[in-house]
XYZ file of C-alpha atoms in Angstrom:
111
model
C 99.001 109.719 91.700
C 100.919 108.801 94.839
C 100.519 110.777 98.037
C 102.992 111.201 100.864
C 102.258 111.383 104.570
C 104.647 112.780 107.174
C 103.912 112.320 110.869
C 100.568 110.749 109.896
C 99.514 113.860 107.927
C 98.863 113.726 104.188
C 100.659 116.727 102.726
C 97.911 117.476 100.192
C 95.429 117.716 103.077
C 97.391 120.282 105.124
C 95.083 123.292 105.541
C 96.617 126.743 105.743
C 94.431 129.420 107.275
C 93.972 132.632 105.310
C 92.474 135.997 106.164
C 88.678 135.512 106.370
C 86.752 137.142 103.535
C 84.090 138.242 106.026
C 83.520 138.217 109.780
C 82.522 134.849 111.186
C 84.031 132.777 108.374
C 87.030 130.482 108.275
C 89.096 130.495 105.109
C 91.915 128.146 104.212
C 93.679 126.639 101.238
C 95.682 123.508 100.559
C 97.880 122.305 97.711
C 96.828 119.436 95.421
C 98.999 116.336 94.988
C 100.212 117.740 91.669
C 102.126 120.492 93.519
C 103.860 118.042 95.875
C 106.650 116.082 94.232
C 108.849 113.400 95.751
C 111.189 110.596 94.801
C 112.184 107.778 97.123
C 115.509 106.058 96.458
C 117.312 103.860 98.923
C 117.346 105.495 102.337
C 116.381 108.975 101.093
C 113.269 110.820 100.015
C 113.690 114.013 97.997
C 110.630 116.210 98.564
C 109.739 119.371 96.591
C 106.890 121.470 97.965
C 105.561 125.021 97.592
C 107.285 127.443 99.970
C 104.125 128.233 101.937
C 103.510 124.519 102.511
C 107.093 124.103 103.773
C 106.517 126.923 106.260
C 103.251 125.353 107.425
C 104.855 121.927 107.858
C 107.236 123.451 110.391
C 104.712 125.847 111.949
C 102.239 123.031 112.603
C 104.939 120.670 113.905
C 104.468 118.142 111.111
C 108.196 118.501 110.431
C 110.090 118.895 113.714
C 112.517 121.788 114.137
C 114.973 119.506 115.930
C 117.283 118.149 113.196
C 117.735 114.878 115.113
C 114.020 114.233 115.687
C 112.508 111.386 113.703
C 109.024 110.887 112.280
C 107.085 108.254 110.327
C 106.645 108.536 106.559
C 104.070 106.740 104.418
C 103.723 106.674 100.636
C 100.308 105.831 99.179
C 99.165 104.629 102.602
C 102.115 102.243 103.076
C 104.542 102.957 105.915
C 108.024 103.229 104.438
C 109.987 103.954 107.594
C 111.128 106.506 110.122
C 112.996 109.514 108.747
C 114.596 112.799 109.767
C 115.179 116.050 107.882
C 118.699 115.826 106.443
C 118.735 119.000 104.363
C 116.584 121.937 103.298
C 117.239 123.994 100.147
C 115.819 127.224 98.813
C 115.553 127.474 95.019
C 118.502 128.805 93.037
C 118.020 132.277 91.622
C 117.019 132.186 87.962
C 115.693 128.612 87.972
C 112.078 129.600 87.423
C 110.926 127.660 90.515
C 111.124 130.461 93.045
C 108.355 129.137 95.253
C 109.568 125.522 95.508
C 111.509 124.281 98.525
C 113.505 121.042 98.407
C 113.663 118.932 101.549
C 115.832 115.826 101.842
C 114.604 113.164 104.264
C 117.004 110.418 105.393
C 115.993 107.144 106.979
C 116.703 107.213 110.697
C 119.532 104.910 111.714
C 118.272 101.936 113.665
C 114.674 102.572 112.628
Protein backbone atom coordinates (compact mmCIF):
# COMPACT_ATOMS: atom_id res chain seq x y z
CA UNK A 1 0.00 0.00 0.00
CA UNK A 2 1.33 3.41 -0.98
CA UNK A 3 2.00 6.08 1.61
CA UNK A 4 2.00 9.84 1.17
CA UNK A 5 4.29 12.36 2.81
CA UNK A 6 3.57 16.08 3.07
CA UNK A 7 6.28 18.46 4.23
CA UNK A 8 8.51 15.43 4.90
CA UNK A 9 5.94 13.88 7.27
CA UNK A 10 4.31 10.53 6.53
CA UNK A 11 0.61 11.02 7.18
CA UNK A 12 0.15 7.57 8.73
CA UNK A 13 2.86 8.43 11.26
CA UNK A 14 1.29 11.69 12.49
CA UNK A 15 0.74 11.26 16.24
CA UNK A 16 -2.20 13.00 17.86
CA UNK A 17 -1.98 13.45 21.60
CA UNK A 18 -4.93 12.27 23.68
CA UNK A 19 -5.89 12.72 27.31
CA UNK A 20 -3.49 10.57 29.38
CA UNK A 21 -5.12 7.53 30.97
CA UNK A 22 -3.09 8.15 34.13
CA UNK A 23 -0.72 10.76 35.53
CA UNK A 24 2.78 10.62 34.09
CA UNK A 25 1.81 8.89 30.85
CA UNK A 26 1.70 10.11 27.28
CA UNK A 27 -1.11 8.84 25.11
CA UNK A 28 -1.53 9.32 21.38
CA UNK A 29 -3.09 7.71 18.35
CA UNK A 30 -2.45 7.74 14.62
CA UNK A 31 -4.36 6.55 11.57
CA UNK A 32 -3.20 3.57 9.49
CA UNK A 33 -2.53 3.89 5.75
CA UNK A 34 -5.90 2.26 5.09
CA UNK A 35 -7.68 5.38 6.42
CA UNK A 36 -5.68 7.76 4.22
CA UNK A 37 -6.74 7.72 0.58
CA UNK A 38 -5.29 9.68 -2.31
CA UNK A 39 -5.19 9.75 -6.09
CA UNK A 40 -2.58 11.60 -8.11
CA UNK A 41 -3.54 12.69 -11.62
CA UNK A 42 -1.68 15.25 -13.66
CA UNK A 43 -0.89 18.27 -11.52
CA UNK A 44 -3.36 17.42 -8.73
CA UNK A 45 -3.55 15.11 -5.75
CA UNK A 46 -6.97 14.39 -4.25
CA UNK A 47 -6.51 13.48 -0.58
CA UNK A 48 -9.20 12.03 1.72
CA UNK A 49 -8.35 11.86 5.42
CA UNK A 50 -10.19 11.48 8.73
CA UNK A 51 -11.36 14.84 10.09
CA UNK A 52 -9.16 14.69 13.19
CA UNK A 53 -6.10 14.05 11.03
CA UNK A 54 -6.99 17.06 8.85
CA UNK A 55 -7.17 19.24 11.96
CA UNK A 56 -3.81 17.93 13.18
CA UNK A 57 -2.16 18.54 9.80
CA UNK A 58 -3.00 22.22 10.15
CA UNK A 59 -2.40 22.44 13.90
CA UNK A 60 1.08 20.95 13.58
CA UNK A 61 1.95 23.10 10.54
CA UNK A 62 2.31 20.13 8.20
CA UNK A 63 -0.23 21.84 5.95
CA UNK A 64 0.34 25.61 5.98
CA UNK A 65 -2.58 27.93 6.69
CA UNK A 66 -1.38 30.33 4.00
CA UNK A 67 -3.19 29.27 0.80
CA UNK A 68 -0.22 30.40 -1.32
CA UNK A 69 2.44 28.55 0.68
CA UNK A 70 4.00 25.54 -1.01
CA UNK A 71 5.35 22.28 0.40
CA UNK A 72 7.01 19.09 -0.86
CA UNK A 73 4.98 15.93 -1.44
CA UNK A 74 6.31 12.38 -1.75
CA UNK A 75 4.46 9.19 -2.65
CA UNK A 76 5.98 5.88 -1.54
CA UNK A 77 9.24 7.67 -0.74
CA UNK A 78 9.54 9.30 -4.19
CA UNK A 79 9.37 13.09 -4.38
CA UNK A 80 6.58 14.02 -6.77
CA UNK A 81 6.82 17.80 -6.58
CA UNK A 82 5.94 20.96 -4.71
CA UNK A 83 2.25 21.56 -4.07
CA UNK A 84 -0.17 23.95 -2.39
CA UNK A 85 -3.64 23.44 -0.91
CA UNK A 86 -6.11 24.33 -3.68
CA UNK A 87 -9.35 23.34 -1.97
CA UNK A 88 -10.75 21.82 1.21
CA UNK A 89 -14.17 20.13 1.42
CA UNK A 90 -16.28 18.88 4.28
CA UNK A 91 -18.39 15.79 3.56
CA UNK A 92 -21.88 16.22 2.14
CA UNK A 93 -24.68 15.51 4.57
CA UNK A 94 -26.11 12.03 4.10
CA UNK A 95 -23.08 10.55 2.32
CA UNK A 96 -22.16 8.20 5.14
CA UNK A 97 -18.59 9.58 5.32
CA UNK A 98 -19.14 12.23 7.95
CA UNK A 99 -15.62 12.09 9.33
CA UNK A 100 -13.74 12.29 6.01
CA UNK A 101 -12.27 15.55 4.74
CA UNK A 102 -11.25 15.99 1.10
CA UNK A 103 -8.22 18.14 0.35
CA UNK A 104 -7.15 19.03 -3.18
CA UNK A 105 -3.44 19.69 -3.68
CA UNK A 106 -2.26 21.45 -6.86
CA UNK A 107 1.28 21.46 -8.17
CA UNK A 108 2.91 24.81 -7.51
CA UNK A 109 3.51 26.81 -10.67
CA UNK A 110 7.18 27.03 -11.50
CA UNK A 111 8.06 24.23 -9.09
